[in-house]
Amino acid sequence: MNKNRFKTGALTLSLLASAVLASGAMAAVSESEAAKLGSSLTPMGAEKAGNAAGTIPAWTGGLAADAAAVGEDGFVSDPYPNDKPKFTITAQNFEQYKDNLSPGQIAMLKRYPDTYHLPVFETHRSAAVPQRIYDAAQKNATQTKLVRGGNGLESFDTAVAFPIPQDGLEVIWNHITRYRGGSARRTVAQATPQVNGSYSLVKFVDEVVYTDTLTDYNAEKHGNVLFYFKQQVTEPSRLAGNVLLVHETLDQVKEPRMAWIYNAGQRRVRRAPQVAYDGPGTASDGLRTSDNLDMFNGAPDRYDWKLVGKKEMYIPYNAYRLDSPQLKYDDIIKAGHINQDLTRYELHRVWEVEATLKPGERHIYAKRTFFIDEDTWQAAVIDHYDGRDTLWRVAEAHAEYIYNDQVPLYAMETLYDLVSGRYLVMGMKNEEKNPYVYNYKANSNQYTPAALRNSGVR
């Protein structure tokens, strides 16, 4: 691992100086504050202790790499096979649990009173990451700073920019820079069911390649690129061969995200500036924006970010059953929402951050409320509001920990539209064979616009 990875976001020292003068670099925490990491805090910055009620346990290191069996197809077994729901939150009893629910979850309970429910299980703090990620977080705590009005990072190394965050924007940067296992290739499915539950699948092969894992990595050349993202549609036939390429930059205000699309029907590569902010998501039938992918991605500059605080909340967690290769997509996709009988919710501490659209800026979501898991920095639930401050869409990410590779991930993401009654579910891999390849090796020549034409052969 290159120790200087992304240290200046590809800005020269003189440019950094001018950026700091222009926007004021926000200070990292002191050495004494950072010393809490690994003592009262976990190495990732979560509270190590459990809660007073005993319903959230202390973090003791997460699951071991051999916690359960791993199949030849790459799927991990449920390490908690004997757990049963402690209780179920329904439209009839949610009032007694409402302090630990988001407004969006409550809205879903009310909209689907007969089918949407939250099976609540014992809480397991299962997540852990490799020691080198803990080391990077420790270093970032005292070195990483926000620059350019909070839209870029200075002196950032590898993952988790602000393990001891001081404001809402730093929490969001932790979600953006969290550890996801490094470079990987995955085969996944997406559906946008009609109100009656009927659906057609779209399948993708996604590649996420962090630049310092490139076989031809060059700090001067790749410094401000956080990762390359390539997404090829493989089904249905009318879309097969279409490819999206994104160069995700660390400072998207200085150097905006660059994106290209290869249209297999036209055999043409073109720039895709709409692949950002509220541009339409790929093959999503208008049910998500570009920045809804991965719950939230991209530049944070259009919003003001307020750290509301921490709270205890029932969030999707340890979704091994939902991710089982024994399930078919028909078992998961139902009218209105996914099959909640297959889900698992646990009580965890989350960071609550409110994003409000800045005056003069444009986005279809005027406000978003984020609930971010303290142990992984993954967004667990996000409520989305329209311009009239009306709750519109509710996102839930069903997280699981891939213990043999020490990677916290989403088993799948859902985005529910309370107005239309439709939803999007993405990231499913239940029916795919060997869906994930970690430590994926590639060189930068594979992620150029010129290379797209070869990627998109049907």
mmCIF file of N, CA, C and O in Angstrom, residues 122-166:
data_model
loop_
_atom_site.group_PDB
_atom_site.id
_atom_site.type_symbol
_atom_site.label_atom_id
_atom_site.label_comp_id
_atom_site.label_asym_id
_atom_site.label_seq_id
_atom_site.Cartn_x
_atom_site.Cartn_y
_atom_site.Cartn_z
ATOM 1 N N GLU A 122 -31.198 -10.163 17.953
ATOM 2 C CA GLU A 122 -30.114 -9.783 18.857
ATOM 3 C C GLU A 122 -29.051 -8.998 18.085
ATOM 4 O O GLU A 122 -28.729 -9.322 16.940
ATOM 5 N N THR A 123 -28.501 -7.979 18.717
ATOM 6 C CA THR A 123 -27.473 -7.159 18.077
ATOM 7 C C THR A 123 -26.110 -7.835 18.155
ATOM 8 O O THR A 123 -25.668 -8.249 19.227
ATOM 9 N N HIS A 124 -25.452 -7.934 17.001
ATOM 10 C CA HIS A 124 -24.088 -8.442 16.923
ATOM 11 C C HIS A 124 -23.215 -7.387 16.248
ATOM 12 O O HIS A 124 -23.504 -6.966 15.127
ATOM 13 N N ARG A 125 -22.164 -6.982 16.921
ATOM 14 C CA ARG A 125 -21.234 -6.013 16.320
ATOM 15 C C ARG A 125 -20.165 -6.806 15.577
ATOM 16 O O ARG A 125 -19.047 -7.000 16.052
ATOM 17 N N SER A 126 -20.517 -7.242 14.396
ATOM 18 C CA SER A 126 -19.755 -8.239 13.655
ATOM 19 C C SER A 126 -18.601 -7.671 12.845
ATOM 20 O O SER A 126 -17.703 -8.403 12.444
ATOM 21 N N ALA A 127 -18.610 -6.360 12.570
ATOM 22 C CA ALA A 127 -17.684 -5.796 11.597
ATOM 23 C C ALA A 127 -16.256 -5.650 12.118
ATOM 24 O O ALA A 127 -16.019 -5.317 13.274
ATOM 25 N N ALA A 128 -15.315 -5.896 11.217
ATOM 26 C CA ALA A 128 -13.894 -5.640 11.443
ATOM 27 C C ALA A 128 -13.264 -5.414 10.079
ATOM 28 O O ALA A 128 -13.844 -5.771 9.055
ATOM 29 N N VAL A 129 -12.094 -4.817 10.058
ATOM 30 C CA VAL A 129 -11.370 -4.597 8.803
ATOM 31 C C VAL A 129 -9.902 -4.932 9.041
ATOM 32 O O VAL A 129 -9.460 -5.078 10.186
ATOM 33 N N PRO A 130 -9.094 -5.062 7.983
ATOM 34 C CA PRO A 130 -7.675 -5.388 8.169
ATOM 35 C C PRO A 130 -6.926 -4.341 8.991
ATOM 36 O O PRO A 130 -7.300 -3.162 9.015
ATOM 37 N N GLN A 131 -5.847 -4.762 9.641
ATOM 38 C CA GLN A 131 -5.071 -3.871 10.503
ATOM 39 C C GLN A 131 -4.563 -2.654 9.755
ATOM 40 O O GLN A 131 -4.495 -1.548 10.307
ATOM 41 N N ARG A 132 -4.208 -2.808 8.480
ATOM 42 C CA ARG A 132 -3.695 -1.661 7.724
ATOM 43 C C ARG A 132 -4.747 -0.555 7.587
ATOM 44 O O ARG A 132 -4.405 0.624 7.473
ATOM 45 N N ILE A 133 -6.032 -0.916 7.627
ATOM 46 C CA ILE A 133 -7.094 0.089 7.558
ATOM 47 C C ILE A 133 -7.210 0.803 8.906
ATOM 48 O O ILE A 133 -7.408 2.013 8.964
ATOM 49 N N TYR A 134 -7.073 0.059 9.997
ATOM 50 C CA TYR A 134 -7.034 0.696 11.312
ATOM 51 C C TYR A 134 -5.858 1.666 11.397
ATOM 52 O O TYR A 134 -5.990 2.779 11.932
ATOM 53 N N ASP A 135 -4.718 1.259 10.880
ATOM 54 C CA ASP A 135 -3.531 2.115 10.919
ATOM 55 C C ASP A 135 -3.764 3.396 10.110
ATOM 56 O O ASP A 135 -3.363 4.488 10.536
ATOM 57 N N ALA A 136 -4.398 3.250 8.954
ATOM 58 C CA ALA A 136 -4.682 4.424 8.118
ATOM 59 C C ALA A 136 -5.654 5.365 8.821
ATOM 60 O O ALA A 136 -5.485 6.591 8.799
ATOM 61 N N ALA A 137 -6.682 4.813 9.469
ATOM 62 C CA ALA A 137 -7.644 5.643 10.185
ATOM 63 C C ALA A 137 -6.961 6.408 11.317
ATOM 64 O O ALA A 137 -7.256 7.590 11.552
ATOM 65 N N GLN A 138 -6.050 5.737 12.035
ATOM 66 C CA GLN A 138 -5.314 6.398 13.110
ATOM 67 C C GLN A 138 -4.509 7.565 12.559
ATOM 68 O O GLN A 138 -4.477 8.660 13.141
ATOM 69 N N LYS A 139 -3.866 7.367 11.429
ATOM 70 C CA LYS A 139 -3.082 8.424 10.798
ATOM 71 C C LYS A 139 -3.993 9.566 10.313
ATOM 72 O O LYS A 139 -3.699 10.744 10.513
ATOM 73 N N ASN A 140 -5.112 9.197 9.695
ATOM 74 C CA ASN A 140 -6.025 10.214 9.176
ATOM 75 C C ASN A 140 -6.590 11.104 10.277
ATOM 76 O O ASN A 140 -6.845 12.292 10.059
ATOM 77 N N ALA A 141 -6.793 10.526 11.455
ATOM 78 C CA ALA A 141 -7.396 11.278 12.549
ATOM 79 C C ALA A 141 -6.649 12.568 12.847
ATOM 80 O O ALA A 141 -7.255 13.603 13.151
ATOM 81 N N THR A 142 -5.321 12.538 12.752
ATOM 82 C CA THR A 142 -4.517 13.716 13.085
ATOM 83 C C THR A 142 -4.009 14.463 11.859
ATOM 84 O O THR A 142 -3.449 15.551 12.000
ATOM 85 N N GLN A 143 -4.207 13.893 10.665
ATOM 86 C CA GLN A 143 -3.629 14.512 9.477
ATOM 87 C C GLN A 143 -4.649 14.996 8.454
ATOM 88 O O GLN A 143 -4.462 16.046 7.834
ATOM 89 N N THR A 144 -5.712 14.240 8.232
ATOM 90 C CA THR A 144 -6.637 14.580 7.154
ATOM 91 C C THR A 144 -7.441 15.829 7.498
ATOM 92 O O THR A 144 -7.952 15.971 8.613
ATOM 93 N N LYS A 145 -7.562 16.703 6.506
ATOM 94 C CA LYS A 145 -8.322 17.936 6.670
ATOM 95 C C LYS A 145 -9.216 18.155 5.460
ATOM 96 O O LYS A 145 -8.908 17.716 4.353
ATOM 97 N N LEU A 146 -10.324 18.841 5.709
ATOM 98 C CA LEU A 146 -11.199 19.267 4.621
ATOM 99 C C LEU A 146 -10.657 20.560 4.033
ATOM 100 O O LEU A 146 -10.263 21.468 4.762
ATOM 101 N N VAL A 147 -10.647 20.638 2.716
ATOM 102 C CA VAL A 147 -10.237 21.864 2.030
ATOM 103 C C VAL A 147 -11.298 22.228 1.002
ATOM 104 O O VAL A 147 -12.248 21.482 0.767
ATOM 105 N N ARG A 148 -11.124 23.411 0.392
ATOM 106 C CA ARG A 148 -12.033 23.891 -0.643
ATOM 107 C C ARG A 148 -13.484 23.862 -0.163
ATOM 108 O O ARG A 148 -14.371 23.309 -0.804
ATOM 109 N N GLY A 149 -13.720 24.471 0.997
ATOM 110 C CA GLY A 149 -15.078 24.533 1.519
ATOM 111 C C GLY A 149 -15.640 23.207 1.944
ATOM 112 O O GLY A 149 -16.861 23.044 2.058
ATOM 113 N N GLY A 150 -14.769 22.241 2.202
ATOM 114 C CA GLY A 150 -15.231 20.926 2.626
ATOM 115 C C GLY A 150 -15.455 19.964 1.486
ATOM 116 O O GLY A 150 -15.944 18.855 1.693
ATOM 117 N N ASN A 151 -15.072 20.336 0.260
ATOM 118 C CA ASN A 151 -15.331 19.503 -0.910
ATOM 119 C C ASN A 151 -14.108 18.749 -1.406
ATOM 120 O O ASN A 151 -14.131 18.155 -2.482
ATOM 121 N N GLY A 152 -13.040 18.763 -0.621
ATOM 122 C CA GLY A 152 -11.855 17.998 -0.957
ATOM 123 C C GLY A 152 -11.120 17.608 0.305
ATOM 124 O O GLY A 152 -11.411 18.134 1.388
ATOM 125 N N LEU A 153 -10.191 16.677 0.177
ATOM 126 C CA LEU A 153 -9.430 16.190 1.318
ATOM 127 C C LEU A 153 -7.948 16.458 1.112
ATOM 128 O O LEU A 153 -7.431 16.332 0.009
ATOM 129 N N GLU A 154 -7.283 16.774 2.201
ATOM 130 C CA GLU A 154 -5.839 16.941 2.221
ATOM 131 C C GLU A 154 -5.261 15.900 3.162
ATOM 132 O O GLU A 154 -5.802 15.642 4.243
ATOM 133 N N SER A 155 -4.154 15.275 2.764
ATOM 134 C CA SER A 155 -3.424 14.307 3.596
ATOM 135 C C SER A 155 -4.290 13.118 3.991
ATOM 136 O O SER A 155 -4.283 12.673 5.140
ATOM 137 N N PHE A 156 -5.005 12.570 3.027
ATOM 138 C CA PHE A 156 -5.865 11.404 3.247
ATOM 139 C C PHE A 156 -5.140 10.134 2.840
ATOM 140 O O PHE A 156 -4.487 10.085 1.803
ATOM 141 N N ASP A 157 -5.282 9.078 3.652
ATOM 142 C CA ASP A 157 -4.616 7.812 3.380
ATOM 143 C C ASP A 157 -5.615 6.664 3.421
ATOM 144 O O ASP A 157 -6.175 6.352 4.479
ATOM 145 N N THR A 158 -5.904 6.081 2.290
ATOM 146 C CA THR A 158 -6.577 4.792 2.112
ATOM 147 C C THR A 158 -8.068 4.754 2.444
ATOM 148 O O THR A 158 -8.895 4.506 1.568
ATOM 149 N N ALA A 159 -8.473 4.945 3.697
ATOM 150 C CA ALA A 159 -9.889 4.790 4.055
ATOM 151 C C ALA A 159 -10.188 5.497 5.376
ATOM 152 O O ALA A 159 -9.310 5.689 6.210
ATOM 153 N N VAL A 160 -11.462 5.878 5.557
ATOM 154 C CA VAL A 160 -12.001 6.506 6.764
ATOM 155 C C VAL A 160 -11.244 7.797 7.076
ATOM 156 O O VAL A 160 -10.323 7.835 7.892
ATOM 157 N N ALA A 161 -11.672 8.848 6.424
ATOM 158 C CA ALA A 161 -10.964 10.126 6.516
ATOM 159 C C ALA A 161 -10.996 10.729 7.912
ATOM 160 O O ALA A 161 -10.011 11.310 8.366
ATOM 161 N N PHE A 162 -12.135 10.595 8.614
ATOM 162 C CA PHE A 162 -12.295 11.269 9.913
ATOM 163 C C PHE A 162 -12.881 10.311 10.949
ATOM 164 O O PHE A 162 -14.081 10.357 11.238
ATOM 165 N N PRO A 163 -12.070 9.425 11.509
ATOM 166 C CA PRO A 163 -12.602 8.452 12.458
ATOM 167 C C PRO A 163 -13.182 9.088 13.720
ATOM 168 O O PRO A 163 -13.980 8.452 14.421
ATOM 169 N N ILE A 164 -12.777 10.340 14.010
ATOM 170 C CA ILE A 164 -13.384 11.083 15.122
ATOM 171 C C ILE A 164 -13.969 12.361 14.518
ATOM 172 O O ILE A 164 -13.370 13.441 14.588
ATOM 173 N N PRO A 165 -15.143 12.274 13.882
ATOM 174 C CA PRO A 165 -15.681 13.406 13.127
ATOM 175 C C PRO A 165 -16.129 14.550 14.033
ATOM 176 O O PRO A 165 -16.604 14.333 15.154
ATOM 177 N N GLN A 166 -15.974 15.760 13.508
ATOM 178 C CA GLN A 166 -16.347 16.958 14.250
ATOM 179 C C GLN A 166 -17.634 17.590 13.733
ATOM 180 O O GLN A 166 -18.195 18.460 14.386
#
